[in-house]
PDB file of C-alpha atoms and ligand atoms in Angstrom:
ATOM      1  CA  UNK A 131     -15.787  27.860   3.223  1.00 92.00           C
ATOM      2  CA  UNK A 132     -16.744  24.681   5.006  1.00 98.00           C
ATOM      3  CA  UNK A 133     -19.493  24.716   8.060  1.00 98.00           C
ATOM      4  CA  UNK A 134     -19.309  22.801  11.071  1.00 98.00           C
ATOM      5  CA  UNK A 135     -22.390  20.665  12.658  1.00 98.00           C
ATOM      6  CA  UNK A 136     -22.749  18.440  15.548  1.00 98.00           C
ATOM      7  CA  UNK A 137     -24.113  14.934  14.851  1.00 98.00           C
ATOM      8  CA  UNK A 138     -27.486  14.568  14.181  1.00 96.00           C
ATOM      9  CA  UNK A 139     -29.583  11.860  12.543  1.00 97.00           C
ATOM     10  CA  UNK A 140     -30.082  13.060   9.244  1.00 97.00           C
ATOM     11  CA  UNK A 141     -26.354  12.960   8.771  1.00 97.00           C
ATOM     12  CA  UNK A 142     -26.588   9.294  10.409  1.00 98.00           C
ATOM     13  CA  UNK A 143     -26.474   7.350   6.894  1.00 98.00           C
ATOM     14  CA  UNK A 144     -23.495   9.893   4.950  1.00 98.00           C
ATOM     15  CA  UNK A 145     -21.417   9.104   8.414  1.00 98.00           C
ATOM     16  CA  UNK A 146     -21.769   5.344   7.901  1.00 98.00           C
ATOM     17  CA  UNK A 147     -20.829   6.306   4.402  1.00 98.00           C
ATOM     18  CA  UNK A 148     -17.920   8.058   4.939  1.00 98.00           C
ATOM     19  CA  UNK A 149     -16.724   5.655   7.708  1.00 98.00           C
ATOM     20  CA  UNK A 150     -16.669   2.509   4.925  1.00 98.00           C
ATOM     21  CA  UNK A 151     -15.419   5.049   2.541  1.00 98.00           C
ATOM     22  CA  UNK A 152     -12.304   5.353   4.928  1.00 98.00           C
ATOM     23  CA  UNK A 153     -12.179   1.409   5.512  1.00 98.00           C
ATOM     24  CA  UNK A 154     -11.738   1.015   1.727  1.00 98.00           C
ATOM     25  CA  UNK A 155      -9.382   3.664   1.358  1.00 98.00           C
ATOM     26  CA  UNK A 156      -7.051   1.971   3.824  1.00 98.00           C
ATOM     27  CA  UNK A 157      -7.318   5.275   6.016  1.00 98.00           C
ATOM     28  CA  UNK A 158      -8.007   3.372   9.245  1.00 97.00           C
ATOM     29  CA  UNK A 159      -4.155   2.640   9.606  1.00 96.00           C
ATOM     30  CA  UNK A 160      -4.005   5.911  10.920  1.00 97.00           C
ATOM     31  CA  UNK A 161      -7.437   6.754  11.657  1.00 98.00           C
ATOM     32  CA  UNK A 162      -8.622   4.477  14.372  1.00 96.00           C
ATOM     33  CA  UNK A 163     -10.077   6.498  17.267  1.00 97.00           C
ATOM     34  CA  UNK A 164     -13.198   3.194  17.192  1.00 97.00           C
ATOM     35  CA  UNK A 165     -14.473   0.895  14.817  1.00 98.00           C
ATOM     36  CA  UNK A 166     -15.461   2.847  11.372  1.00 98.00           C
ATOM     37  CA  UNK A 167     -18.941   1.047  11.311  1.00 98.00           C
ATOM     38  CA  UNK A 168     -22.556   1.848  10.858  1.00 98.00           C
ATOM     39  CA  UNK A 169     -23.214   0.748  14.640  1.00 98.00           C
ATOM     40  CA  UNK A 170     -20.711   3.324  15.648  1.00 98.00           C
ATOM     41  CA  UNK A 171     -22.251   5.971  13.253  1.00 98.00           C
ATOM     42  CA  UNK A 172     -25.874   5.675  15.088  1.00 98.00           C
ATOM     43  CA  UNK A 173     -23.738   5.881  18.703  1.00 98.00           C
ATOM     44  CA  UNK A 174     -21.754   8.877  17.743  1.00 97.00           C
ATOM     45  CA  UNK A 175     -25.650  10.464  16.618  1.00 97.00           C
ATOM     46  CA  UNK A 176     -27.140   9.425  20.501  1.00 97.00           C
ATOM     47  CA  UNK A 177     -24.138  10.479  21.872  1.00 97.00           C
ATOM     48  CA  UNK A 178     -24.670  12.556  25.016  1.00 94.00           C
ATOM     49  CA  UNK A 179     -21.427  13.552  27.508  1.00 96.00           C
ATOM     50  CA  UNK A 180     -18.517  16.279  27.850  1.00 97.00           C
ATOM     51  CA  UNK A 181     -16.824  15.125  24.624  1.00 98.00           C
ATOM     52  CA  UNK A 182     -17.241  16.831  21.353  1.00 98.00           C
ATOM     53  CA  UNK A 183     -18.096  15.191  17.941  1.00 98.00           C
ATOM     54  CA  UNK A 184     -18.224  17.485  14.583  1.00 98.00           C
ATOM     55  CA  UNK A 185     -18.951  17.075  10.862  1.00 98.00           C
ATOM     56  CA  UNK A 186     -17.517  19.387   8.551  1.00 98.00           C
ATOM     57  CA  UNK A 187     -19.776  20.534   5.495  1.00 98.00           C
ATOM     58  CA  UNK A 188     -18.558  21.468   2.460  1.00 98.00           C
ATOM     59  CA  UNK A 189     -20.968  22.698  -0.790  1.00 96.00           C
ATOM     60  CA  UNK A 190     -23.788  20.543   1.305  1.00 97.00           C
ATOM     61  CA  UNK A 191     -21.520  17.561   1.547  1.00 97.00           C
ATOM     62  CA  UNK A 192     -19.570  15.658   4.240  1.00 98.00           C
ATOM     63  CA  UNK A 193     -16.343  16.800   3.907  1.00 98.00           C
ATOM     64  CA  UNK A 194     -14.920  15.459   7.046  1.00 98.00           C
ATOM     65  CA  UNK A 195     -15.894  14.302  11.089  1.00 98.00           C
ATOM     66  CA  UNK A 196     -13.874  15.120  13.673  1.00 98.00           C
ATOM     67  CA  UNK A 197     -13.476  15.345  17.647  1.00 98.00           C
ATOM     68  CA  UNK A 198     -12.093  16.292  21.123  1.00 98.00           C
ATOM     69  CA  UNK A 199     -12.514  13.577  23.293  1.00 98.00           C
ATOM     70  CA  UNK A 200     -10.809  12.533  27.353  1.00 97.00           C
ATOM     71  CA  UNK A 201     -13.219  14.981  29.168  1.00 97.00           C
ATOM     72  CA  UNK A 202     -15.420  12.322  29.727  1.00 97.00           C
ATOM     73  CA  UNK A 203     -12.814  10.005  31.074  1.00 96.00           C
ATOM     74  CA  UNK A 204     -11.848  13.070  33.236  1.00 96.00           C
ATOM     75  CA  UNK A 205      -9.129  14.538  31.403  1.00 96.00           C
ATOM     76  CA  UNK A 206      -8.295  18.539  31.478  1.00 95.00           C
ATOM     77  CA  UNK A 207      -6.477  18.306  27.447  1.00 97.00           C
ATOM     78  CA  UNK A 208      -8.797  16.999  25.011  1.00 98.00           C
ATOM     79  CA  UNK A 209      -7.531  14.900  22.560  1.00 98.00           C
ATOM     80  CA  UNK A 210      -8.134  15.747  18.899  1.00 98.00           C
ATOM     81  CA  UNK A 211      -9.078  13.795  16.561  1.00 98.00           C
ATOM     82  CA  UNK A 212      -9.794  14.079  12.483  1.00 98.00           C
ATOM     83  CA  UNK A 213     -10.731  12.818   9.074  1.00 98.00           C
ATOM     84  CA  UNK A 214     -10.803  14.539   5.836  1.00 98.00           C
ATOM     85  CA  UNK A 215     -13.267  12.748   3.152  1.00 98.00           C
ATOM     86  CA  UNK A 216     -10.541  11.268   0.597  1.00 98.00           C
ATOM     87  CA  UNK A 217     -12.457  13.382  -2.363  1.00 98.00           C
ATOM     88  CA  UNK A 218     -12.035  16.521  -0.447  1.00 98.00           C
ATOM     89  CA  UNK A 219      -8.269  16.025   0.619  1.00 98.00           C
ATOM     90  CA  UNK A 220      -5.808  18.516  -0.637  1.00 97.00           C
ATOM     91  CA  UNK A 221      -8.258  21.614  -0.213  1.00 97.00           C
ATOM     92  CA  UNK A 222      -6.906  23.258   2.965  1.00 97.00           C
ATOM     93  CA  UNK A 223     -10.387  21.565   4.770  1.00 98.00           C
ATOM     94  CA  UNK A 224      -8.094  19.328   7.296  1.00 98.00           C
ATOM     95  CA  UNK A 225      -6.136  23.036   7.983  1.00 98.00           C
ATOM     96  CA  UNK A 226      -9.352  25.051   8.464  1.00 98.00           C
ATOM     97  CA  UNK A 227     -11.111  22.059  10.823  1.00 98.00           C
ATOM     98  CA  UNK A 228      -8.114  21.956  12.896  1.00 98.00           C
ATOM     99  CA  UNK A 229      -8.310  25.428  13.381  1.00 98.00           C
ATOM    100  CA  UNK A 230     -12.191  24.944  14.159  1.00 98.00           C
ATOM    101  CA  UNK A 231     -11.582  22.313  16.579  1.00 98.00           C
ATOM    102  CA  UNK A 232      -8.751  24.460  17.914  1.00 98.00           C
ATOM    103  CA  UNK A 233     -11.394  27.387  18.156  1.00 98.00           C
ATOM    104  CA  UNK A 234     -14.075  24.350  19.842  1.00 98.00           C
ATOM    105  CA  UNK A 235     -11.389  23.767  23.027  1.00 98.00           C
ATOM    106  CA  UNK A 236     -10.608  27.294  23.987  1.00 97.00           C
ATOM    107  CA  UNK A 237     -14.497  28.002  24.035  1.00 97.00           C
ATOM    108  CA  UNK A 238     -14.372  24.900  26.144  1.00 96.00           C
ATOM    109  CA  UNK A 239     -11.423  26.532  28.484  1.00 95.00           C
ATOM    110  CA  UNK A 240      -9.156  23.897  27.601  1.00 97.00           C
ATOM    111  CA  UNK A 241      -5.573  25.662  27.295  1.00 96.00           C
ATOM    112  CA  UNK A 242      -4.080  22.805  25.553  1.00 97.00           C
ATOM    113  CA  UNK A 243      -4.948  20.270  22.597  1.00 98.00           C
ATOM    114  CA  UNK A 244      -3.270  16.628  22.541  1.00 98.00           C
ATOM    115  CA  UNK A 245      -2.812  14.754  19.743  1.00 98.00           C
ATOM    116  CA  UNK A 246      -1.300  11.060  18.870  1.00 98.00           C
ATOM    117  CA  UNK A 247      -0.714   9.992  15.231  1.00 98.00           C
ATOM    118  CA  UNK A 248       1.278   7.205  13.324  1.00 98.00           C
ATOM    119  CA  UNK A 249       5.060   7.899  12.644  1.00 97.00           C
ATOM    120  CA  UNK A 250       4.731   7.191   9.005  1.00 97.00           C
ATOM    121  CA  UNK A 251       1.601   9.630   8.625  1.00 98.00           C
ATOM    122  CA  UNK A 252       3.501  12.277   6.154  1.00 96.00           C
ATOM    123  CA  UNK A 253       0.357  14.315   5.315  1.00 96.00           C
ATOM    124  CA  UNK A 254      -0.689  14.796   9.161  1.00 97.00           C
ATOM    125  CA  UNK A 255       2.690  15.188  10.607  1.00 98.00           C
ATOM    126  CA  UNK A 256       3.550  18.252   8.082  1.00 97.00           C
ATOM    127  CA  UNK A 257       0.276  19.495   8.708  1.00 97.00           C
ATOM    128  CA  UNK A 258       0.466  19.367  12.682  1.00 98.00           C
ATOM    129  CA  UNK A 259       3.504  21.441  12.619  1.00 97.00           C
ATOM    130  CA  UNK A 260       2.797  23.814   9.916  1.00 96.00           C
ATOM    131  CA  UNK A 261      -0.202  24.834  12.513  1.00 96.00           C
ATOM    132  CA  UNK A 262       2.071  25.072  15.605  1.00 96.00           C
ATOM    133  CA  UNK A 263       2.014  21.264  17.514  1.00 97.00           C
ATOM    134  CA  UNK A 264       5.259  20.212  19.464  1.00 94.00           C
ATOM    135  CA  UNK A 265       5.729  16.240  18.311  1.00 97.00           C
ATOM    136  CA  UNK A 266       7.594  14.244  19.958  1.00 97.00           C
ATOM    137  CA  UNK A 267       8.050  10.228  20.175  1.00 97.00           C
ATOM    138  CA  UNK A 268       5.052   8.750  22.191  1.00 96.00           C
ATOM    139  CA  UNK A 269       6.109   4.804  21.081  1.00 96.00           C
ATOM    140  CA  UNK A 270       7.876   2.984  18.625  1.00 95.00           C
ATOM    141  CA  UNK A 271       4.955   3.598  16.471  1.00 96.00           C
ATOM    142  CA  UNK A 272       3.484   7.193  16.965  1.00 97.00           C
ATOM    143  CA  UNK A 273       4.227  11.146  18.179  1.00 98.00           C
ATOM    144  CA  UNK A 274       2.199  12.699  20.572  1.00 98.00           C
ATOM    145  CA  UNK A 275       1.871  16.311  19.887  1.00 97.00           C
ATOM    146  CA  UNK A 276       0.487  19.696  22.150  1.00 98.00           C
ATOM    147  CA  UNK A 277      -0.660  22.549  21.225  1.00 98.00           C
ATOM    148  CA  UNK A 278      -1.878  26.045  23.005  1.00 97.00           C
ATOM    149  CA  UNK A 279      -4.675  27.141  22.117  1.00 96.00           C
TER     150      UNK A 279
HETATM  151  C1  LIG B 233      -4.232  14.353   7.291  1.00 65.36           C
HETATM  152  C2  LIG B 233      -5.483  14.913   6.646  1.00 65.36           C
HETATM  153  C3  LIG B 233      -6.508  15.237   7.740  1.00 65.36           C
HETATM  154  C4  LIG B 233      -5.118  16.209   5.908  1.00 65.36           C
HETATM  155  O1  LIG B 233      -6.302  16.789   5.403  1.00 65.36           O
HETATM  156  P1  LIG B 233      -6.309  17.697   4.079  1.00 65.36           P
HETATM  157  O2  LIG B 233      -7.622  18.388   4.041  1.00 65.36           O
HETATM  158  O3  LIG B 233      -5.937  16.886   2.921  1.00 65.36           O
HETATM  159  O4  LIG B 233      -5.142  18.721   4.422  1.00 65.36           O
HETATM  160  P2  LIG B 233      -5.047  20.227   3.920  1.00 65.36           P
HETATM  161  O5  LIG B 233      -5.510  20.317   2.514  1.00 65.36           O
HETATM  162  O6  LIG B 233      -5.728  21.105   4.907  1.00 65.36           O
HETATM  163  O7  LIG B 233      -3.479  20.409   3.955  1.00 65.36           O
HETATM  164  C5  LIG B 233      -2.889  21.135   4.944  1.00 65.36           C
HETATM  165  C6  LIG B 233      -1.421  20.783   5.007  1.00 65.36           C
HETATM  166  O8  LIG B 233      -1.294  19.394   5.287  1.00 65.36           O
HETATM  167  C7  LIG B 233      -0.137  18.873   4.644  1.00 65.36           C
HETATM  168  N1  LIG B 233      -0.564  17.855   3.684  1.00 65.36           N
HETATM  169  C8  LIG B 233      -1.844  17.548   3.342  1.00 65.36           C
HETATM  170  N2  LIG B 233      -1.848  16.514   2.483  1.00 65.36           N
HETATM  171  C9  LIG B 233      -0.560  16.168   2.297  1.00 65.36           C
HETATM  172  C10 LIG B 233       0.085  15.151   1.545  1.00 65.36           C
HETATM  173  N3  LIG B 233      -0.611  14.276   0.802  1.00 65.36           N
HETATM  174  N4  LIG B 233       1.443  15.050   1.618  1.00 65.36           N
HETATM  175  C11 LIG B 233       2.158  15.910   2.374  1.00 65.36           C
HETATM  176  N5  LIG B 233       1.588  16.895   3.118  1.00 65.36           N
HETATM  177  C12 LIG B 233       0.260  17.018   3.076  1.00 65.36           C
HETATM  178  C13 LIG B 233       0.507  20.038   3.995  1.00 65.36           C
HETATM  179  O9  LIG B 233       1.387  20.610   4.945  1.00 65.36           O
HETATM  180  C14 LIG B 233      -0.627  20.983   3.754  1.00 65.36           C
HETATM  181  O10 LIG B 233      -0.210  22.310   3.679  1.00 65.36           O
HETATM  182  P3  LIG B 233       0.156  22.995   2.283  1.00 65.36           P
HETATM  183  O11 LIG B 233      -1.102  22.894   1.463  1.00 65.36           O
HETATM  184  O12 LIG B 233       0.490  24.378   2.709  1.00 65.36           O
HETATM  185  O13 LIG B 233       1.280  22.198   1.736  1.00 65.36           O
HETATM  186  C15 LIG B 233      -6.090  13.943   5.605  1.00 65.36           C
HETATM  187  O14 LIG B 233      -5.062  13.559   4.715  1.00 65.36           O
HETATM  188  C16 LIG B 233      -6.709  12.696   6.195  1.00 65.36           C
HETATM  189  O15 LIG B 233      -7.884  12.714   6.553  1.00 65.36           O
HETATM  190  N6  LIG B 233      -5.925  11.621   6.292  1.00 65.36           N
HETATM  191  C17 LIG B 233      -6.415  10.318   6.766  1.00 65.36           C
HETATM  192  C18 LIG B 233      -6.779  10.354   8.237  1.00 65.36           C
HETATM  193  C19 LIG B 233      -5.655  10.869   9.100  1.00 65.36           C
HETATM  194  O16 LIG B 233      -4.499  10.589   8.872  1.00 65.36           O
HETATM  195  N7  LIG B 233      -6.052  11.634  10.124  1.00 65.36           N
HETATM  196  C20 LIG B 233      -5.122  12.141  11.083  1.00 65.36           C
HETATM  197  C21 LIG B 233      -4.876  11.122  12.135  1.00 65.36           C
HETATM  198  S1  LIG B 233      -3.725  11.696  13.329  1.00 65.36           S
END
């Protein structure tokens, strides 16, 4: 079973690692929520506000980083946002962190969870409603999806 940790700065460098991992792996077509750089790594690790920033840890590893952000900007449904590592895909770790994050709002008293992702994201989309989101056309280009949590 994976843990869950908030971002601190001994997990500063394998962030910056994962992030260029995702570059290379062409992942930031559909996972864009900022720039996947080192600079962003180190602001995600000073990070102080409403908004929530996790790392999931699997056999001592980063297996994936994910969020709920739009409470800083005011907002009463956070919006979720997630990566799996590409080497841990496939595991049921992008199923169990959704249900984390899930777990994250309610504590949170958020009733709701928003998401957004790409039309042609097959893997997320079947995902998002095998755990329960509504989808429906945002754009041309993406779904926007609730769920209760
Ligand atoms: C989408 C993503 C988070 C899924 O993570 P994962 O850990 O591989 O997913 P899981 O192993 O938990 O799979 C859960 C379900 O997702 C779906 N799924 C996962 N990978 C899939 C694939 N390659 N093709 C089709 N469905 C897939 C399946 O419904 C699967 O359930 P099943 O095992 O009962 O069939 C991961 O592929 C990823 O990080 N993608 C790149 C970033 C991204 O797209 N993030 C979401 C932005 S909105």
């Amino acid at each position: 079973m994976p843990s869950y940790e908030t971002i601190s700065e001994s997990r500063r460098f394998e962030l910056a690692t994962l992030f260029t991992i995702l570059v290379a792996n062409g992942d930031e077509q559909y996972f864009h929520p900022h720039p996947l750089t080192s600079h962003e790594a180190k602001k995600k690790v000073q990070y102080k506000g409403l908004d929530l920033y996790f790392l999931q840890i699997s056999a001592g590893k980063l297996s994936g980083y994910g969020f709920l952000r739009g409470w800083d900007e005011g907002y009463d449904i956070p919006s979720l946002g997630l990566v799996i590592h590409p080497q841990f895909r496939g595991q049921d770790l992008g199923k169990n962190f959704l249900h984390f994050l899930h777990k994250q709002a309610k504590e949170q008293k958020a009733r709701e969870v928003r998401l957004t992702v790409d039309i042609s994201n097959k893997a997320a989309i079947k995902l998002y409603k095998e755990i329960g989101y509504q989808l429906q056309p945002k754009n041309e280009t993406s779904l926007v999806g609730f769920i209760e949590v």
